[in-house]
Each structure stands twice: as structure tokens, then as C-alpha cells.
C-alpha positions as a printed Julia matrix, in Angstrom:
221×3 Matrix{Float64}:
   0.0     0.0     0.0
   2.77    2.0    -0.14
   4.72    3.8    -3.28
   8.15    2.49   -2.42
   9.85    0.43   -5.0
  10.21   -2.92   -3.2
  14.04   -4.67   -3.46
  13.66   -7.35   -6.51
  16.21   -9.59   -4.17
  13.14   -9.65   -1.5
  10.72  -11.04   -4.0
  13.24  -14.18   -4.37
  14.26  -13.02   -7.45
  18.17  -13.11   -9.29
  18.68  -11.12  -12.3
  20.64  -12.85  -14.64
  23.82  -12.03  -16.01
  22.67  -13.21  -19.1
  18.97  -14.66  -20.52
  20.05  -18.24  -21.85
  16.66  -19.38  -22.41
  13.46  -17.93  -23.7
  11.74  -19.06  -20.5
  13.85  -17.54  -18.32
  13.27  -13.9   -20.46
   9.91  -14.61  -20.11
  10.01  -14.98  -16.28
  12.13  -12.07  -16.17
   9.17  -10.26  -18.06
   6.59  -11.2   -15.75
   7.75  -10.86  -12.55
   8.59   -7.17  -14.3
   5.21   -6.74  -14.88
   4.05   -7.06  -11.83
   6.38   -5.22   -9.77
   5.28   -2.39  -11.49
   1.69   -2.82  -11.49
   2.16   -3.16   -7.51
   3.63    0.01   -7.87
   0.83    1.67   -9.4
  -1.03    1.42   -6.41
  -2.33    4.17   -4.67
  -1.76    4.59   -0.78
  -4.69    3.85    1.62
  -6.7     7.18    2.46
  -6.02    8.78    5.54
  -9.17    9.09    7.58
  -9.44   12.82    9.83
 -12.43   13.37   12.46
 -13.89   16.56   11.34
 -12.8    18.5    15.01
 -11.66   21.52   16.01
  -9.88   22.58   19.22
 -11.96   21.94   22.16
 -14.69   19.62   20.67
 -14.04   16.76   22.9
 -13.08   16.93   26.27
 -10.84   14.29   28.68
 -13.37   14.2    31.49
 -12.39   10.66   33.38
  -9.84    8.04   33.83
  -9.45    5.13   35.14
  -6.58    3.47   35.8
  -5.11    0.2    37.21
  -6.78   -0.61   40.36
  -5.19   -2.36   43.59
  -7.94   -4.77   44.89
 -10.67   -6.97   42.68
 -11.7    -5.39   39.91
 -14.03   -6.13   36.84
 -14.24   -2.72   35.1
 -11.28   -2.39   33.89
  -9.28    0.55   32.34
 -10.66    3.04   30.32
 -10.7     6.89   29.6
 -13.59    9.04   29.13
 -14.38   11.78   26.73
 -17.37   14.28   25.94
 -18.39   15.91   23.28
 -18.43   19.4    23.4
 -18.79   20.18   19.22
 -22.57   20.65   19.58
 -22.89   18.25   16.78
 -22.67   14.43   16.99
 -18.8    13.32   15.99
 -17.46   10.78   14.14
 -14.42    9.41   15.87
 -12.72    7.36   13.66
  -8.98    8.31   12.69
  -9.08   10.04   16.01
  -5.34    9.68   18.15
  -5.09    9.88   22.63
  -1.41   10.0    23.0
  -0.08    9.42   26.7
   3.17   11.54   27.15
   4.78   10.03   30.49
   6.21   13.08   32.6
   9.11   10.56   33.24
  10.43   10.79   29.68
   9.53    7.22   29.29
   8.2     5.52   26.03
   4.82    7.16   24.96
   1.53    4.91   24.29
  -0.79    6.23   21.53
  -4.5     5.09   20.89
  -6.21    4.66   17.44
  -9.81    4.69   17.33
 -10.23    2.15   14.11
 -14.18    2.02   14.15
 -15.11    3.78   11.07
 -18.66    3.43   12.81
 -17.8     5.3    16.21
 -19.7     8.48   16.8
 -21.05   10.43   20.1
 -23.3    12.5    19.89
 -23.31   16.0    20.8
 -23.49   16.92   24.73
 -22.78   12.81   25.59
 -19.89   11.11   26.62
 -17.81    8.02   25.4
 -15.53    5.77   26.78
 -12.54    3.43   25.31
 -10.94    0.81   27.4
  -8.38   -1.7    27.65
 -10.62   -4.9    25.95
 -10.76   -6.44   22.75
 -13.33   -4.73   20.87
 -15.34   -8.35   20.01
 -16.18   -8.7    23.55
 -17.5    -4.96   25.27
 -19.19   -4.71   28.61
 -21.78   -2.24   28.86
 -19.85    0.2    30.34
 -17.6     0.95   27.18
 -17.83    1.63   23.96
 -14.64    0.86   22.14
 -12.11   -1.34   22.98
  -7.87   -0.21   22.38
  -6.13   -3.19   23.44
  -4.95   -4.07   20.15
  -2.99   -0.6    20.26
  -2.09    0.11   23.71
  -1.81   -3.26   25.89
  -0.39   -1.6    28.42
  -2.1    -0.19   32.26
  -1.55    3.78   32.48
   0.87    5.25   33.2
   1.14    6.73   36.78
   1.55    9.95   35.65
   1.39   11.62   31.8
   0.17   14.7    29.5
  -3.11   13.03   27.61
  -3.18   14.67   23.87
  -6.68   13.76   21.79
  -5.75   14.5    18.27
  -7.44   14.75   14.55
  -4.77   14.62   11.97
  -1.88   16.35   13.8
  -4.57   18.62   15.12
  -4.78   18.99   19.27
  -8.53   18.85   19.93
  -8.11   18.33   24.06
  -5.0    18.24   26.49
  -4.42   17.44   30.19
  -2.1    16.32   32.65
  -2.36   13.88   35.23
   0.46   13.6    37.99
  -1.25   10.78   39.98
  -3.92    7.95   39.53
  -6.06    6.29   42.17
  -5.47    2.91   42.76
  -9.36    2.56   43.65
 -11.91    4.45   41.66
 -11.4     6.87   38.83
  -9.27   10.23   38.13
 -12.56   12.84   37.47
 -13.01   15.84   36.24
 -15.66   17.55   38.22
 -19.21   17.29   37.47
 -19.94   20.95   38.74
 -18.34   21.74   35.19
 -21.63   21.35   33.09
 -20.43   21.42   30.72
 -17.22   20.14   30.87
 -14.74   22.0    28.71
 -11.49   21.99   27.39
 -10.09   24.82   29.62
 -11.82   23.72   32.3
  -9.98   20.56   32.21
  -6.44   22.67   32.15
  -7.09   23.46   35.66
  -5.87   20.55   37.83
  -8.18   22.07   40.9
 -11.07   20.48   38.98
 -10.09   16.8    38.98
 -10.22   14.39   42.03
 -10.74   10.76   42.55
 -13.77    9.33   42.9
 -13.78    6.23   45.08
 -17.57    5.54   44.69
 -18.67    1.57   45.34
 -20.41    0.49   42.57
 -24.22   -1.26   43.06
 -24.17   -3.65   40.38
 -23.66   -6.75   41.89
 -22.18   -8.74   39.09
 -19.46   -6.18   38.98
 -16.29   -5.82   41.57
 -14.18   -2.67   41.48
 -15.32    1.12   41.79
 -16.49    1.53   38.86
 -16.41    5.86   38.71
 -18.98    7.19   36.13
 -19.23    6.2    32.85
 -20.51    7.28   30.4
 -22.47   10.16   32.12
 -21.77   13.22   34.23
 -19.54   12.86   36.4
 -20.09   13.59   40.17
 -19.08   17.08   41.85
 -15.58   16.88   43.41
């Protein structure tokens, strides 16, 4: 998918010095042909969510937990566009404030929207098998638990839509941004006065772990 011109060595292929036999021209014709017809092709599309700065919103995280736990990891976003979004192509880079290695997420569902003034969450689970709770699943991208501390950048196409910074997560619950921000917006998320955990039991009894609040508002800190 690409417009490089691929090494004729890594196709198992030795030009000849010399072309004793008409079959072996004829191979050497062929396998011609169709390098260059594999070079003819076009590279895949690139797919951009059509967002501007400050159209979605980090609003909740939840991180790896200490005791039993069922919900899992996941991060939470809302959509402040005023217009329902389509997510696919869309980037969350984690930036550790260590300097360690980064972790990026790629939404992949050409079918994920949210639509305007909800929220939507993507977690660590394959995205065959969803609880309720979420509504895409990363874990082919980043199979990894979050990092204890990192800048979160939500991206369109080299475009910054949202960006926060979390120094610390709670080992039971989730890392919120408050719900007495309604809405919740992308400046209001700057301010790291306007997060805390949330260490809320959960009441569904099939479920173990404190679960926080997805995907609604989230309660006042």
C-alpha cells in the first residue's frame, strides 16, 4: 500500500547475467510486470475526524486498580462540538512526565460516533467482547495499564482537539473531572483544581471494582 519500489532480491528473485533461455526472459518479463503494477497502487486514504480545538473533552480516567476489579481501564471523553462526531482516525497519546516511552491510541471504528453533549468511553478490551460500560475497545494498540503519571493529547490529523495532565492515579476508583463543570470544557480541564478521585462503590452486583462514572456526568468533586 505503499509507493516504495520494493528490493527485486526480496521477491526471491536473481537477475541474470545473461537470458540463456526464452523461458527464463519470459520470467524475467513477468515478474517485471508485476512489480510495477504493484507500484501503481495508490496509498490507503487517511481518515481525519472533522474536530476543532476543544470539541471533545478528557473528562475521566481510570486506571489500574489495587484490589478486585471487573471494570477495567478506560478513559472518558465528551463531546463538546454541539454536533454528533465521528471518531474514527481520532489519536489519545499518553506523554509520560518521566520521559519514558509514549503509548498512543487509534480509534479504528469507522462506525464510532457520540453524539453531541454525551460522553464516550474506550478501554483496555478487545473490541469483540464490550461490557456495557464501554464503547470501544484499544487493546490491540495500547496493551499496556496507564501510566502513573502523563500529558493526555486527543488528536485529529496532527490537530490537538483536548489536552491534560495527570500527575497521579487512584489505585481505587477513577481520576474525574468535576461534574460541577456542566459542561465540561477543554479549559476547564487545564485546571488541575477540577479533577479528584472518585472512590464511589459500585451497586451492580455482578461487577467488583469502583467503577467511577461512565458514560455520564460525572459527580461534583
Amino acid at each position: 500500500g505503499t509507493n516504495a519500489r520494493p528490493n527485486p532480491d526480496d521477491l526471491g528473485y536473481r537477475h541474470p547475467v545473461r537470458a540463456k533461455t526464452k523461458r527464463a526472459r519470459l520470467f524475467a518479463l513477468a515478474l517485471s510486470s508485476a512489480f510495477f503494477c504493484a507500484c501503481d497502487r495508490q496509498p490507503l486514504e487517511t481518515i481525519c475526524p472533522t474536530l476543532a480545538p476543544g470539541d471533545l473533552v478528557v473528562t475521566e480516567l481510570r486506571g489500574p486498580q489495587s484490589g478486585a476489579d471487573t471494570y477495567g481501564q478506560w478513559i472518558e471523553l465528551y463531546n463538546a462540538s454541539g454536533a454528533t462526531a465521528s471518531l474514527a482516525g481520532l489519536t489519545i497519546q499518553f506523554v509520560r512526565l518521566d520521559g519514558g516511552d509514549d503509548g498512543v491510541i487509534l480509534v479504528r471504528d469507522h462506525n464510532l460516533t457520540v453524539a453531541a453533549g454525551a460522553y464516550i468511553v474506550l478501554g483496555r478490551r478487545d473490541p469483540a467482547s464490550l461490557p456495557a460500560h464501554l464503547n470501544y475497545g484499544y487493546l490491540p494498540d495500547f496493551d499496556r495499564d496507564f501510566f502513573s503519571s502523563a500529558v493526555v493529547r486527543v488528536s485529529a490529523c496532527g490537530v490537538v482537539i483536548d489536552e491534560t495532565v495527570y500527575r497521579s492515579l487512584p489505585d481505587a476508583g477513577t481520576w474525574s473531572l468535576s461534574g460541577a463543570l456542566d459542561p465540561p470544557t477543554a479549559i476547564g480541564n487545564d485546571d488541575e483544581n477540577n479533577w479528584c478521585a472518585d472512590p464511589t462503590a459500585g451497586t451492580d452486583p455482578n461487577q467488583l471494582g469502583m467503577p467511577g462514572s461512565p458514560p455520564q456526568r460525572n459527580r461534583p468533586c
